Amino acid sequence: AQSVTQLDSQVPVFEEAPVELRCNYSSSVSVYLFWYVQYPNQGLQLLLKYLSGSTLVESINGFEAEFNKSQTSFHLRKPSVHISDTAEYFCAVSRSGGSYIPTFGRGTSLIVHP
Amino acid sequence: NAGVTQTPKFQVLKTGQSMTLQCAQDMNHEYMSWYRQDPGMGLRLIHYSVGAGITDQGEVPNGYNVSRSTTEDFPLRLLSAAPSQTSVYFCASSYTLAGADTQYFGPGTRLTVL
């Protein structure tokens, strides 16, 4: 079975500072990895995903995540955050091949202070 | 496309009352699911469906029923509400259960059971 660990429940940062949200997974088979974002009082929406190919994936709003197979990690980074990035971020893992219900982490609350 | 819609947005129930949370999607997705989100617990899967007429239990199914008579609709029924069911409920859908598929979430229903 797959599992996902988001190591930080809350990450406070100041505007324009860099941020890293950590995600580690465990799996005995090849995986697909996702980051979803939940803005206040909204549902989750896809931020970015790794399926194959380049291990560095980017979102349209400046976030990036790197798949590291040896460390079983998929950390999310942004070099300079904005107030509008304040949200809950969920890492998720799914299995490649066949049908599989994705497993979500418990979420990391990113709080950006002015 | 409206995507995934949920009604109502807010609901207050008394202990013992029953109600149905509605979920609909207009993307012709095979897979639909219900999650509850509680502070510190992340998303927990309640029930899911891989197509019309096919449903199965997730991680926390007790106290909830589902049915899937059409591809578009996937209602969640609370049989006899309890305070422990106070939560935010999200419906999600994806084209299939293939691991690479993105999950699309509704805006959520905030339920309070007194």
Tab-separated table of C-alpha atoms in Angstrom:
chain	number	residue	atom	x	y	z
A	1	ALA	CA	0.000	0.000	0.000
A	2	GLN	CA	1.030	3.582	-0.565
A	3	SER	CA	1.311	6.251	2.108
A	4	VAL	CA	2.100	9.953	2.152
A	5	THR	CA	3.652	12.009	4.924
A	6	GLN	CA	3.554	15.773	4.967
A	7	LEU	CA	6.076	16.649	7.601
A	8	ASP	CA	4.765	20.100	8.513
A	9	SER	CA	1.185	20.839	9.477
A	10	GLN	CA	1.747	24.592	9.298
A	11	VAL	CA	4.381	26.744	7.598
A	12	PRO	CA	4.370	30.486	8.336
A	13	VAL	CA	6.473	32.724	6.075
A	14	PHE	CA	6.752	36.378	5.207
A	15	GLU	CA	5.762	37.679	1.804
A	16	GLU	CA	8.507	37.444	-0.828
A	17	ALA	CA	10.403	34.808	1.175
A	18	PRO	CA	11.105	31.352	-0.279
A	19	VAL	CA	9.157	28.362	0.952
A	20	GLU	CA	9.417	24.584	0.854
A	21	LEU	CA	6.574	22.242	1.746
A	22	ARG	CA	7.791	18.735	2.359
A	23	CYS	CA	6.215	15.520	1.158
A	24	ASN	CA	7.533	11.986	1.499
A	25	TYR	CA	5.850	8.861	0.225
A	26	SER	CA	6.293	5.146	0.565
A	27	SER	CA	5.524	2.665	-2.163
A	28	SER	CA	6.815	-0.634	-3.440
A	29	VAL	CA	5.792	0.175	-7.015
A	30	SER	CA	6.107	3.067	-9.427
A	31	VAL	CA	4.012	6.074	-8.490
A	32	TYR	CA	2.435	9.235	-9.770
A	33	LEU	CA	2.663	12.262	-7.477
A	34	PHE	CA	0.398	15.279	-7.129
A	35	TRP	CA	0.149	18.531	-5.255
A	36	TYR	CA	-3.326	19.991	-4.736
A	37	VAL	CA	-4.101	23.416	-3.297
A	38	GLN	CA	-7.159	24.412	-1.283
A	39	TYR	CA	-7.803	28.133	-0.974
A	40	PRO	CA	-9.946	29.277	1.968
A	41	ASN	CA	-13.529	28.032	1.763
A	42	GLN	CA	-12.966	26.260	-1.544
A	43	GLY	CA	-12.451	22.728	-2.795
A	44	LEU	CA	-9.092	21.275	-3.756
A	45	GLN	CA	-7.643	21.929	-7.181
A	46	LEU	CA	-4.628	20.463	-8.923
A	47	LEU	CA	-1.447	22.517	-8.619
A	48	LEU	CA	0.979	20.206	-10.435
A	49	LYS	CA	1.709	16.547	-10.985
A	50	TYR	CA	4.567	14.223	-11.837
A	51	LEU	CA	3.769	11.326	-14.153
A	52	SER	CA	7.053	10.596	-15.933
A	53	GLY	CA	9.936	12.279	-17.707
A	54	SER	CA	11.607	15.323	-16.196
A	55	THR	CA	11.701	15.053	-12.431
A	56	LEU	CA	11.117	18.801	-12.062
A	57	VAL	CA	7.544	19.922	-12.660
A	58	GLU	CA	6.210	23.451	-12.541
A	59	SER	CA	2.866	25.147	-12.032
A	60	ILE	CA	1.599	28.242	-13.798
A	61	ASN	CA	1.847	30.356	-10.638
A	62	GLY	CA	5.528	29.812	-9.872
A	63	PHE	CA	5.510	26.666	-7.724
A	64	GLU	CA	7.743	23.733	-8.600
A	65	ALA	CA	8.242	20.244	-7.228
A	66	GLU	CA	10.995	17.740	-7.766
A	67	PHE	CA	10.515	13.995	-7.777
A	68	ASN	CA	13.384	12.354	-5.919
A	69	LYS	CA	13.091	8.607	-6.202
A	70	SER	CA	16.049	7.779	-3.992
A	71	GLN	CA	14.698	9.895	-1.145
A	72	THR	CA	11.041	9.096	-1.953
A	73	SER	CA	10.207	12.778	-1.795
A	74	PHE	CA	8.200	15.287	-3.788
A	75	HIS	CA	8.804	18.611	-2.045
A	76	LEU	CA	7.006	21.738	-3.233
A	77	ARG	CA	8.955	24.987	-3.519
A	78	LYS	CA	8.432	28.592	-4.459
A	79	PRO	CA	11.255	31.131	-4.509
A	80	SER	CA	9.081	34.111	-3.520
A	81	VAL	CA	5.596	33.747	-2.041
A	82	HIS	CA	2.669	36.145	-2.201
A	83	ILE	CA	-0.148	36.778	0.252
A	84	SER	CA	-2.446	35.071	-2.235
A	85	ASP	CA	-0.512	31.795	-1.812
A	86	THR	CA	-2.011	31.410	1.657
A	87	ALA	CA	-3.807	28.070	1.424
A	88	GLU	CA	-3.790	24.425	2.446
A	89	TYR	CA	-1.542	22.227	0.294
A	90	PHE	CA	-2.069	18.495	-0.081
A	91	CYS	CA	0.404	15.988	-1.459
A	92	ALA	CA	-1.093	12.850	-3.028
A	93	VAL	CA	0.273	9.614	-4.436
A	94	SER	CA	-1.211	7.158	-6.858
A	95	ARG	CA	0.075	3.980	-8.404
A	96	SER	CA	1.062	3.657	-12.013
A	97	GLY	CA	-0.637	0.822	-13.872
A	98	GLY	CA	-4.125	-0.425	-13.150
A	99	SER	CA	-6.769	1.261	-11.040
A	100	TYR	CA	-5.897	2.904	-7.779
A	101	ILE	CA	-7.590	5.339	-5.412
A	102	PRO	CA	-5.168	8.188	-4.662
A	103	THR	CA	-3.809	8.564	-1.140
A	104	PHE	CA	-3.713	12.093	0.259
A	105	GLY	CA	-1.434	13.513	2.905
A	106	ARG	CA	-2.855	15.378	5.889
A	107	GLY	CA	-2.109	18.765	4.366
A	108	THR	CA	0.201	21.681	5.122
A	109	SER	CA	-1.216	25.084	5.901
A	110	LEU	CA	0.913	27.792	4.259
A	111	ILE	CA	0.397	31.131	5.971
A	112	VAL	CA	1.980	34.113	4.249
A	113	HIS	CA	2.398	37.215	6.415
A	114	PRO	CA	2.790	40.739	4.998
B	1	ASN	CA	-18.702	22.924	-17.931
B	2	ALA	CA	-19.857	23.482	-14.369
B	3	GLY	CA	-17.413	20.822	-13.150
B	4	VAL	CA	-18.323	19.254	-9.809
B	5	THR	CA	-21.214	20.889	-7.993
B	6	GLN	CA	-22.397	20.269	-4.437
B	7	THR	CA	-25.501	21.328	-2.583
B	8	PRO	CA	-26.152	22.628	-0.036
B	9	LYS	CA	-23.138	24.782	0.867
B	10	PHE	CA	-24.074	24.847	4.555
B	11	GLN	CA	-26.370	22.684	6.667
B	12	VAL	CA	-27.252	22.470	10.335
B	13	LEU	CA	-28.902	19.293	11.602
B	14	LYS	CA	-30.101	18.034	14.931
B	15	THR	CA	-28.883	14.685	16.228
B	16	GLY	CA	-30.906	11.892	14.700
B	17	GLN	CA	-32.052	13.767	11.628
B	18	SER	CA	-31.309	12.428	8.163
B	19	MET	CA	-30.304	14.307	5.049
B	20	THR	CA	-28.785	13.915	1.604
B	21	LEU	CA	-25.778	15.803	0.323
B	22	GLN	CA	-25.981	16.216	-3.419
B	23	CYS	CA	-23.073	15.916	-5.836
B	24	ALA	CA	-23.144	16.168	-9.610
B	25	GLN	CA	-20.527	16.365	-12.353
B	26	ASP	CA	-20.940	17.171	-16.029
B	27	MET	CA	-17.591	15.844	-17.282
B	28	ASN	CA	-18.716	12.256	-17.960
B	29	HIS	CA	-16.354	10.980	-15.266
B	30	GLU	CA	-16.557	7.327	-14.300
B	31	TYR	CA	-15.057	7.683	-10.839
B	32	MET	CA	-16.712	9.674	-8.062
B	33	SER	CA	-15.973	9.794	-4.372
B	34	TRP	CA	-16.879	11.443	-1.087
B	35	TYR	CA	-14.390	12.722	1.478
B	36	ARG	CA	-14.737	14.373	4.827
B	37	GLN	CA	-12.206	16.935	5.998
B	38	ASP	CA	-11.575	17.485	9.686
B	39	PRO	CA	-8.874	19.636	11.314
B	40	GLY	CA	-5.602	17.751	11.584
B	41	MET	CA	-7.048	14.675	9.865
B	42	GLY	CA	-6.701	15.660	6.239
B	43	LEU	CA	-9.095	14.032	3.786
B	44	ARG	CA	-10.715	10.736	4.656
B	45	LEU	CA	-12.489	8.686	2.022
B	46	ILE	CA	-16.096	7.778	2.887
B	47	HIS	CA	-17.453	5.996	-0.208
B	48	TYR	CA	-16.587	5.809	-3.866
B	49	SER	CA	-18.028	4.656	-7.172
B	50	VAL	CA	-16.346	3.447	-10.349
B	51	GLY	CA	-19.484	3.748	-12.461
B	52	ALA	CA	-23.268	3.766	-12.426
B	53	GLY	CA	-24.579	1.006	-10.179
B	54	ILE	CA	-21.175	0.322	-8.587
B	55	THR	CA	-20.233	1.666	-5.168
B	56	ASP	CA	-17.808	0.639	-2.457
B	57	GLN	CA	-16.730	1.666	1.019
B	58	GLY	CA	-13.776	3.819	1.820
B	59	GLU	CA	-11.936	4.428	5.065
B	60	VAL	CA	-14.819	5.833	7.166
B	61	PRO	CA	-18.153	4.547	5.760
B	62	ASN	CA	-20.146	4.055	8.966
B	63	GLY	CA	-23.243	6.232	9.187
B	64	TYR	CA	-23.289	7.041	5.474
B	65	ASN	CA	-24.978	5.540	2.433
B	66	VAL	CA	-24.432	6.180	-1.260
B	67	SER	CA	-25.943	5.166	-4.552
B	68	ARG	CA	-25.019	5.851	-8.159
B	69	SER	CA	-27.991	5.538	-10.482
B	70	THR	CA	-26.525	7.812	-13.171
B	71	THR	CA	-23.024	8.723	-14.287
B	72	GLU	CA	-23.596	12.343	-13.277
B	73	ASP	CA	-24.950	12.079	-9.722
B	74	PHE	CA	-23.510	10.621	-6.538
B	75	PRO	CA	-25.550	11.597	-3.449
B	76	LEU	CA	-24.356	10.950	0.094
B	77	ARG	CA	-26.989	10.102	2.700
B	78	LEU	CA	-26.623	10.558	6.422
B	79	LEU	CA	-28.987	8.053	7.978
B	80	SER	CA	-29.143	9.399	11.545
B	81	ALA	CA	-26.875	12.367	12.069
B	82	ALA	CA	-24.478	12.425	15.013
B	83	PRO	CA	-22.268	15.262	16.320
B	84	SER	CA	-19.224	13.243	15.191
B	85	GLN	CA	-20.370	13.818	11.618
B	86	THR	CA	-19.834	17.552	11.920
B	87	SER	CA	-17.342	18.149	9.145
B	88	VAL	CA	-16.731	19.588	5.701
B	89	TYR	CA	-17.703	17.152	2.967
B	90	PHE	CA	-16.137	17.125	-0.480
B	91	CYS	CA	-17.214	15.275	-3.558
B	92	ALA	CA	-14.563	14.493	-6.168
B	93	SER	CA	-14.503	12.917	-9.592
B	94	SER	CA	-12.012	11.769	-12.207
B	95	TYR	CA	-12.271	10.370	-15.697
B	96	THR	CA	-11.240	6.927	-14.513
B	97	LEU	CA	-9.349	5.389	-11.600
B	98	ALA	CA	-6.148	5.325	-13.623
B	99	GLY	CA	-3.384	6.573	-11.385
B	100	ALA	CA	-2.497	9.491	-13.629
B	101	ASP	CA	-5.991	10.990	-13.615
B	102	THR	CA	-6.518	14.318	-11.875
B	103	GLN	CA	-9.181	14.486	-9.182
B	104	TYR	CA	-11.700	17.321	-9.553
B	105	PHE	CA	-13.283	18.534	-6.321
B	106	GLY	CA	-16.530	20.294	-5.582
B	107	PRO	CA	-16.679	23.400	-3.365
B	108	GLY	CA	-17.734	21.445	-0.288
B	109	THR	CA	-20.666	21.232	2.126
B	110	ARG	CA	-20.111	22.441	5.666
B	111	LEU	CA	-22.270	20.333	7.986
B	112	THR	CA	-22.910	20.987	11.657
B	113	VAL	CA	-24.757	18.431	13.774
B	114	LEU	CA	-26.059	19.723	17.085
